[in-house]
PDB file of C-alpha atoms in Angstrom:
ATOM      1  CA  ASP A1223       0.288  -0.376  -0.121  1.00 62.00           C
ATOM      2  CA  THR A1224       1.561   3.085  -1.432  1.00 66.00           C
ATOM      3  CA  GLU A1225      -1.044   5.521   0.122  1.00 90.00           C
ATOM      4  CA  VAL A1226      -1.742   8.370   1.960  1.00 95.00           C
ATOM      5  CA  THR A1227      -5.847   9.284   2.099  1.00 96.00           C
ATOM      6  CA  GLN A1228      -6.906  12.269   2.832  1.00 97.00           C
ATOM      7  CA  THR A1229     -10.579  13.031   5.121  1.00 97.00           C
ATOM      8  CA  PRO A1230     -12.879  14.830   4.079  1.00 97.00           C
ATOM      9  CA  LYS A1231     -11.656  15.593   0.199  1.00 96.00           C
ATOM     10  CA  HIS A1232     -13.694  19.802   0.907  1.00 97.00           C
ATOM     11  CA  LEU A1233     -14.520  21.380   3.671  1.00 97.00           C
ATOM     12  CA  VAL A1234     -16.602  24.734   4.601  1.00 96.00           C
ATOM     13  CA  MET A1235     -16.226  26.320   7.724  1.00 94.00           C
ATOM     14  CA  GLY A1236     -17.465  29.169   9.411  1.00 91.00           C
ATOM     15  CA  MET A1237     -14.789  31.350  11.144  1.00 89.00           C
ATOM     16  CA  THR A1238     -16.157  29.948  14.922  1.00 89.00           C
ATOM     17  CA  ASN A1239     -16.490  25.890  14.335  1.00 91.00           C
ATOM     18  CA  LYS A1240     -14.158  23.965  14.902  1.00 95.00           C
ATOM     19  CA  LYS A1241     -13.358  20.774  11.976  1.00 96.00           C
ATOM     20  CA  SER A1242     -10.066  18.155  11.911  1.00 97.00           C
ATOM     21  CA  LEU A1243      -8.406  17.218   8.731  1.00 98.00           C
ATOM     22  CA  LYS A1244      -6.850  13.350   8.907  1.00 98.00           C
ATOM     23  CA  CYS A1245      -4.346  11.844   7.404  1.00 98.00           C
ATOM     24  CA  GLU A1246      -3.582   8.379   7.252  1.00 97.00           C
ATOM     25  CA  GLN A1247      -0.650   6.154   5.746  1.00 96.00           C
ATOM     26  CA  HIS A1248       0.087   2.255   6.092  1.00 91.00           C
ATOM     27  CA  MET A1249       3.368   2.610   4.568  1.00 91.00           C
ATOM     28  CA  GLY A1250       5.634   2.232   7.541  1.00 90.00           C
ATOM     29  CA  HIS A1251       6.859   5.875   6.940  1.00 90.00           C
ATOM     30  CA  ARG A1252       8.150   7.836  10.105  1.00 88.00           C
ATOM     31  CA  ALA A1253       7.645  11.454   9.108  1.00 89.00           C
ATOM     32  CA  MET A1254       4.952  13.424   8.732  1.00 92.00           C
ATOM     33  CA  TYR A1255       3.921  16.576   7.035  1.00 93.00           C
ATOM     34  CA  TRP A1256       1.750  19.399   7.255  1.00 96.00           C
ATOM     35  CA  TYR A1257       1.700  21.559   4.241  1.00 96.00           C
ATOM     36  CA  LYS A1258      -0.476  24.116   3.042  1.00 96.00           C
ATOM     37  CA  GLN A1259      -0.921  24.980  -1.244  1.00 96.00           C
ATOM     38  CA  LYS A1260      -2.720  28.135  -2.033  1.00 95.00           C
ATOM     39  CA  ALA A1261      -3.905  28.388  -5.662  1.00 92.00           C
ATOM     40  CA  LYS A1262      -1.428  28.371  -8.133  1.00 89.00           C
ATOM     41  CA  LYS A1263       1.774  28.399  -5.102  1.00 94.00           C
ATOM     42  CA  PRO A1264       4.278  26.026  -4.114  1.00 95.00           C
ATOM     43  CA  PRO A1265       3.477  24.060  -1.135  1.00 95.00           C
ATOM     44  CA  GLU A1266       4.273  24.654   1.902  1.00 93.00           C
ATOM     45  CA  LEU A1267       5.284  23.430   4.508  1.00 91.00           C
ATOM     46  CA  MET A1268       3.502  23.858   8.103  1.00 94.00           C
ATOM     47  CA  PHE A1269       4.545  21.189  10.356  1.00 93.00           C
ATOM     48  CA  VAL A1270       7.000  18.089  10.576  1.00 90.00           C
ATOM     49  CA  TYR A1271       6.139  14.465  13.192  1.00 91.00           C
ATOM     50  CA  SER A1272       9.290  12.125  13.010  1.00 86.00           C
ATOM     51  CA  TYR A1273       8.268   9.323  14.893  1.00 87.00           C
ATOM     52  CA  GLU A1274       5.255  10.898  16.318  1.00 89.00           C
ATOM     53  CA  LYS A1275       6.703  13.711  17.848  1.00 89.00           C
ATOM     54  CA  LEU A1276       6.899  17.552  16.508  1.00 89.00           C
ATOM     55  CA  SER A1277       9.810  18.195  15.214  1.00 81.00           C
ATOM     56  CA  ILE A1278       9.068  21.317  13.081  1.00 76.00           C
ATOM     57  CA  ASN A1279       7.124  23.942  13.540  1.00 77.00           C
ATOM     58  CA  GLU A1280       7.232  27.110  10.433  1.00 77.00           C
ATOM     59  CA  SER A1281       5.916  29.556  12.544  1.00 82.00           C
ATOM     60  CA  VAL A1282       2.270  28.198  12.246  1.00 91.00           C
ATOM     61  CA  PRO A1283      -0.131  30.504  14.035  1.00 93.00           C
ATOM     62  CA  SER A1284      -2.229  28.903  17.128  1.00 93.00           C
ATOM     63  CA  ARG A1285      -5.662  28.300  15.543  1.00 95.00           C
ATOM     64  CA  PHE A1286      -3.711  25.054  13.489  1.00 96.00           C
ATOM     65  CA  SER A1287      -3.293  22.445  16.004  1.00 95.00           C
ATOM     66  CA  PRO A1288      -0.944  19.385  14.378  1.00 96.00           C
ATOM     67  CA  GLU A1289      -1.318  16.183  16.189  1.00 96.00           C
ATOM     68  CA  CYS A1290       0.238  12.566  15.818  1.00 95.00           C
ATOM     69  CA  PRO A1291      -2.068   9.944  17.790  1.00 94.00           C
ATOM     70  CA  ASN A1292      -0.067   7.612  15.841  1.00 92.00           C
ATOM     71  CA  SER A1293       2.653   6.170  13.682  1.00 88.00           C
ATOM     72  CA  SER A1294       0.320   6.098  10.556  1.00 94.00           C
ATOM     73  CA  LEU A1295      -2.492   8.412  11.707  1.00 97.00           C
ATOM     74  CA  LEU A1296      -1.774  12.565  11.722  1.00 97.00           C
ATOM     75  CA  ASN A1297      -4.202  15.619  12.218  1.00 98.00           C
ATOM     76  CA  LEU A1298      -4.889  18.782  11.933  1.00 98.00           C
ATOM     77  CA  HIS A1299      -6.871  20.044  14.570  1.00 97.00           C
ATOM     78  CA  LEU A1300      -8.673  23.761  13.311  1.00 96.00           C
ATOM     79  CA  HIS A1301     -10.953  25.755  15.063  1.00 95.00           C
ATOM     80  CA  ALA A1302     -11.105  30.524  13.936  1.00 93.00           C
ATOM     81  CA  LEU A1303      -9.514  30.655  11.081  1.00 94.00           C
ATOM     82  CA  GLN A1304      -9.784  32.997   8.994  1.00 95.00           C
ATOM     83  CA  PRO A1305     -10.637  33.460   5.451  1.00 95.00           C
ATOM     84  CA  GLU A1306      -7.341  33.692   4.354  1.00 96.00           C
ATOM     85  CA  ASP A1307      -7.165  30.790   5.662  1.00 96.00           C
ATOM     86  CA  SER A1308      -8.762  28.704   2.690  1.00 97.00           C
ATOM     87  CA  ALA A1309      -6.259  26.443   0.777  1.00 97.00           C
ATOM     88  CA  LEU A1310      -5.561  22.992  -0.243  1.00 96.00           C
ATOM     89  CA  TYR A1311      -3.403  21.429   3.169  1.00 97.00           C
ATOM     90  CA  LEU A1312      -1.717  18.449   2.172  1.00 97.00           C
ATOM     91  CA  CYS A1313      -0.547  15.684   4.372  1.00 97.00           C
ATOM     92  CA  ALA A1314       2.572  14.129   3.404  1.00 95.00           C
ATOM     93  CA  SER A1315       4.199  11.204   4.545  1.00 93.00           C
ATOM     94  CA  SER A1316       8.328  10.204   4.281  1.00 90.00           C
ATOM     95  CA  GLN A1317      10.694   7.731   5.267  1.00 82.00           C
ATOM     96  CA  ASP A1318      14.625   6.915   3.998  1.00 67.00           C
ATOM     97  CA  ASP A1319      14.622   5.219   0.250  1.00 66.00           C
ATOM     98  CA  GLY A1320      17.901   2.801   1.274  1.00 64.00           C
ATOM     99  CA  ALA A1321      19.696   6.072  -0.769  1.00 64.00           C
ATOM    100  CA  GLY A1322      20.158   8.431   1.706  1.00 65.00           C
ATOM    101  CA  GLY A1323      17.624  10.951   0.443  1.00 71.00           C
ATOM    102  CA  LEU A1324      13.334  10.978   1.547  1.00 80.00           C
ATOM    103  CA  ALA A1325      11.114  10.906  -1.566  1.00 81.00           C
ATOM    104  CA  GLN A1326       7.632  12.410   0.068  1.00 89.00           C
ATOM    105  CA  TYR A1327       4.091  10.789  -0.482  1.00 92.00           C
ATOM    106  CA  PHE A1328       1.672  13.156  -1.192  1.00 95.00           C
ATOM    107  CA  GLY A1329      -1.844  12.269   0.005  1.00 96.00           C
ATOM    108  CA  PRO A1330      -4.909  13.845  -2.736  1.00 95.00           C
ATOM    109  CA  GLY A1331      -5.709  16.915   0.118  1.00 96.00           C
ATOM    110  CA  THR A1332      -8.305  18.445   1.583  1.00 97.00           C
ATOM    111  CA  ARG A1333      -9.599  21.489   0.290  1.00 96.00           C
ATOM    112  CA  LEU A1334     -10.839  23.994   2.692  1.00 97.00           C
ATOM    113  CA  LEU A1335     -12.635  26.787   2.137  1.00 97.00           C
ATOM    114  CA  VAL A1336     -13.222  29.586   5.555  1.00 96.00           C
ATOM    115  CA  LEU A1337     -16.149  31.906   5.011  1.00 94.00           C
TER     116      LEU A1337
ATOM    117  CA  GLU B  62      16.474  32.932   4.458  1.00 74.00           C
ATOM    118  CA  LEU B  63      16.519  30.449   2.382  1.00 81.00           C
ATOM    119  CA  LYS B  64      15.295  30.754  -1.740  1.00 90.00           C
ATOM    120  CA  VAL B  65      14.747  28.087  -3.962  1.00 94.00           C
ATOM    121  CA  GLU B  66      13.813  29.788  -7.518  1.00 95.00           C
ATOM    122  CA  GLN B  67      12.752  28.591 -11.217  1.00 97.00           C
ATOM    123  CA  ASN B  68      12.635  29.729 -13.722  1.00 97.00           C
ATOM    124  CA  PRO B  69      10.537  30.000 -16.269  1.00 97.00           C
ATOM    125  CA  LEU B  70       7.769  30.620 -13.995  1.00 96.00           C
ATOM    126  CA  PHE B  71       5.974  29.938 -17.402  1.00 96.00           C
ATOM    127  CA  LEU B  72       6.032  27.654 -20.951  1.00 94.00           C
ATOM    128  CA  SER B  73       4.634  27.167 -23.534  1.00 95.00           C
ATOM    129  CA  MET B  74       5.981  24.526 -25.746  1.00 92.00           C
ATOM    130  CA  GLN B  75       5.035  22.769 -29.090  1.00 94.00           C
ATOM    131  CA  GLU B  76       4.733  18.806 -28.761  1.00 96.00           C
ATOM    132  CA  GLY B  77       7.726  17.450 -29.681  1.00 96.00           C
ATOM    133  CA  LYS B  78      10.075  20.446 -28.483  1.00 96.00           C
ATOM    134  CA  ASN B  79      13.182  20.342 -25.920  1.00 96.00           C
ATOM    135  CA  TYR B  80      13.171  22.125 -23.428  1.00 95.00           C
ATOM    136  CA  THR B  81      15.029  22.844 -20.226  1.00 97.00           C
ATOM    137  CA  ILE B  82      14.129  24.213 -16.512  1.00 98.00           C
ATOM    138  CA  TYR B  83      16.452  25.684 -14.222  1.00 98.00           C
ATOM    139  CA  CYS B  84      15.713  25.336 -10.068  1.00 97.00           C
ATOM    140  CA  ASN B  85      18.274  27.683  -7.819  1.00 96.00           C
ATOM    141  CA  TYR B  86      18.294  27.431  -4.531  1.00 94.00           C
ATOM    142  CA  SER B  87      20.343  29.952  -1.654  1.00 92.00           C
ATOM    143  CA  THR B  88      21.351  27.043   0.718  1.00 83.00           C
ATOM    144  CA  THR B  89      23.480  23.930   0.550  1.00 79.00           C
ATOM    145  CA  SER B  90      21.810  21.213   0.281  1.00 76.00           C
ATOM    146  CA  ASP B  91      22.787  18.248  -1.366  1.00 75.00           C
ATOM    147  CA  ARG B  92      18.898  16.506  -1.775  1.00 87.00           C
ATOM    148  CA  LEU B  93      17.213  18.350  -4.257  1.00 92.00           C
ATOM    149  CA  TYR B  94      13.340  16.779  -6.059  1.00 94.00           C
ATOM    150  CA  TRP B  95      11.772  17.081  -8.779  1.00 97.00           C
ATOM    151  CA  TYR B  96       7.635  17.141  -8.079  1.00 96.00           C
ATOM    152  CA  ARG B  97       4.665  16.848 -10.579  1.00 97.00           C
ATOM    153  CA  GLN B  98       1.176  18.637  -9.983  1.00 96.00           C
ATOM    154  CA  ASN B  99      -2.101  18.534 -12.390  1.00 94.00           C
ATOM    155  CA  PRO B 100      -4.134  20.891 -12.569  1.00 89.00           C
ATOM    156  CA  GLY B 101      -6.357  20.028  -8.755  1.00 85.00           C
ATOM    157  CA  LYS B 102      -3.697  17.297  -8.014  1.00 89.00           C
ATOM    158  CA  SER B 103      -1.900  17.007  -4.801  1.00 91.00           C
ATOM    159  CA  LEU B 104       2.172  15.650  -6.113  1.00 94.00           C
ATOM    160  CA  GLU B 105       3.434  13.161  -7.322  1.00 93.00           C
ATOM    161  CA  SER B 106       7.161  12.741  -6.838  1.00 92.00           C
ATOM    162  CA  LEU B 107       9.506  12.568 -10.197  1.00 95.00           C
ATOM    163  CA  PHE B 108      13.322  12.285  -8.777  1.00 95.00           C
ATOM    164  CA  VAL B 109      14.970  12.479  -6.114  1.00 92.00           C
ATOM    165  CA  LEU B 110      18.781  13.548  -6.579  1.00 92.00           C
ATOM    166  CA  LEU B 111      21.126  12.990  -4.322  1.00 87.00           C
ATOM    167  CA  SER B 112      24.537  14.073  -4.445  1.00 86.00           C
ATOM    168  CA  ASN B 113      27.091  16.640  -6.917  1.00 87.00           C
ATOM    169  CA  GLY B 114      26.726  15.112 -10.486  1.00 90.00           C
ATOM    170  CA  ALA B 115      22.920  12.843 -10.104  1.00 91.00           C
ATOM    171  CA  VAL B 116      21.494  12.295 -13.177  1.00 95.00           C
ATOM    172  CA  LYS B 117      18.200  10.516 -13.667  1.00 96.00           C
ATOM    173  CA  GLN B 118      16.487  10.152 -16.014  1.00 97.00           C
ATOM    174  CA  GLU B 119      12.640   8.472 -17.266  1.00 95.00           C
ATOM    175  CA  GLY B 120      10.712   8.732 -20.789  1.00 96.00           C
ATOM    176  CA  ARG B 121      11.641  12.629 -22.301  1.00 97.00           C
ATOM    177  CA  LEU B 122      12.069  14.058 -18.838  1.00 98.00           C
ATOM    178  CA  MET B 123      16.136  14.105 -17.181  1.00 98.00           C
ATOM    179  CA  ALA B 124      17.543  15.500 -14.124  1.00 98.00           C
ATOM    180  CA  SER B 125      20.834  16.989 -12.519  1.00 97.00           C
ATOM    181  CA  LEU B 126      22.238  18.642  -9.392  1.00 95.00           C
ATOM    182  CA  ASP B 127      24.778  20.373  -9.564  1.00 94.00           C
ATOM    183  CA  THR B 128      25.234  21.088  -6.236  1.00 91.00           C
ATOM    184  CA  LYS B 129      28.258  23.437  -5.742  1.00 92.00           C
ATOM    185  CA  ALA B 130      26.465  25.766  -8.316  1.00 93.00           C
ATOM    186  CA  ARG B 131      23.532  25.116  -6.613  1.00 94.00           C
ATOM    187  CA  LEU B 132      21.365  24.426 -10.073  1.00 95.00           C
ATOM    188  CA  SER B 133      19.449  21.490 -10.322  1.00 97.00           C
ATOM    189  CA  THR B 134      17.763  20.930 -14.342  1.00 98.00           C
ATOM    190  CA  LEU B 135      14.853  19.245 -15.517  1.00 98.00           C
ATOM    191  CA  HIS B 136      15.301  18.416 -18.895  1.00 98.00           C
ATOM    192  CA  ILE B 137      12.268  17.619 -21.261  1.00 97.00           C
ATOM    193  CA  THR B 138      12.635  15.937 -24.057  1.00 96.00           C
ATOM    194  CA  ALA B 139      10.805  15.685 -27.422  1.00 95.00           C
ATOM    195  CA  ALA B 140       7.449  17.360 -25.081  1.00 94.00           C
ATOM    196  CA  VAL B 141       4.054  16.027 -25.861  1.00 95.00           C
ATOM    197  CA  HIS B 142       0.311  17.051 -24.324  1.00 94.00           C
ATOM    198  CA  ASP B 143       0.646  15.188 -21.792  1.00 94.00           C
ATOM    199  CA  LEU B 144       3.190  16.335 -19.316  1.00 96.00           C
ATOM    200  CA  SER B 145       1.811  19.922 -19.286  1.00 96.00           C
ATOM    201  CA  ALA B 146       1.844  19.784 -15.782  1.00 97.00           C
ATOM    202  CA  THR B 147       3.342  22.432 -12.862  1.00 97.00           C
ATOM    203  CA  TYR B 148       7.005  20.991 -11.921  1.00 98.00           C
ATOM    204  CA  PHE B 149       7.994  22.048  -8.625  1.00 97.00           C
ATOM    205  CA  CYS B 150      11.523  21.108  -6.640  1.00 97.00           C
ATOM    206  CA  ALA B 151      11.991  21.471  -3.196  1.00 94.00           C
ATOM    207  CA  VAL B 152      15.001  21.014  -1.468  1.00 91.00           C
ATOM    208  CA  ASP B 153      15.976  18.854   1.702  1.00 84.00           C
ATOM    209  CA  THR B 154      17.917  20.704   4.801  1.00 77.00           C
ATOM    210  CA  GLY B 155      17.197  18.334   7.316  1.00 67.00           C
ATOM    211  CA  GLY B 156      18.409  15.748   8.751  1.00 56.00           C
ATOM    212  CA  ASN B 157      17.123  11.752   8.139  1.00 50.00           C
ATOM    213  CA  THR B 158      13.896  11.880   9.324  1.00 49.00           C
ATOM    214  CA  GLY B 159      11.521  14.603   9.691  1.00 54.00           C
ATOM    215  CA  ASN B 160      13.823  16.964   6.955  1.00 70.00           C
ATOM    216  CA  GLN B 161      12.475  20.099   6.401  1.00 79.00           C
ATOM    217  CA  PHE B 162      11.206  20.625   2.491  1.00 86.00           C
ATOM    218  CA  TYR B 163      11.343  23.846   0.564  1.00 89.00           C
ATOM    219  CA  PHE B 164       9.373  24.647  -2.398  1.00 94.00           C
ATOM    220  CA  GLY B 165      10.648  26.401  -5.895  1.00 96.00           C
ATOM    221  CA  THR B 166       8.502  29.105  -7.197  1.00 95.00           C
ATOM    222  CA  GLY B 167       6.953  26.225  -9.397  1.00 96.00           C
ATOM    223  CA  THR B 168       7.158  25.765 -13.379  1.00 97.00           C
ATOM    224  CA  SER B 169       3.299  25.756 -15.031  1.00 97.00           C
ATOM    225  CA  LEU B 170       4.261  24.035 -18.000  1.00 96.00           C
ATOM    226  CA  THR B 171       2.014  23.357 -21.240  1.00 96.00           C
ATOM    227  CA  VAL B 172       2.434  21.686 -23.920  1.00 96.00           C
ATOM    228  CA  ILE B 173       0.482  22.973 -27.037  1.00 94.00           C
ATOM    229  CA  PRO B 174      -0.476  20.082 -29.505  1.00 88.00           C
TER     230      PRO B 174
END
């Protein structure tokens, strides 16, 4: 299974709502990532989990809260978002590919609209 | 501040032609990745380049890395319409796990029949 799954595919939420994005992989990868991608822009790294511990937080506002319940799951909890947070949220996972490099596998993304 | 720049940003080419996309980065790194994204879709890994002088080829695409010049190229040979997509390079700045990937600005490629 070489797939990263994300749910939901689409999400519309108000600025006072609380919602969560979910990501799952069963490839045994020990690093998982959240990216934010605005239209016609490159993905921007938000968070990195390594062996279920948060290793990198790219100065993301606290209204985004990541969680890694186990090595296969990654959540992104959303609260009090702003309209400018509307974007495609991508999850990825990676494992050493045996040559010292880390090929990342990306999920299909959750397209988020904040009203 | 780490910068990863690609050029051109937009590329329109005819089928059958050759072209090269350039990726320049501002940090020392031995790891450079190329990804492709079709409209409305996620990212697909194309190449992983791990050392100076690395060259990889898959079909009509060939990628190379010059770590001394901090430059990677993606060469397209005899383009076909199916290659139309946005191509991103990414630089890996971290250790062996939980690395930080920084993406280039992207090159939007349109291949005209």
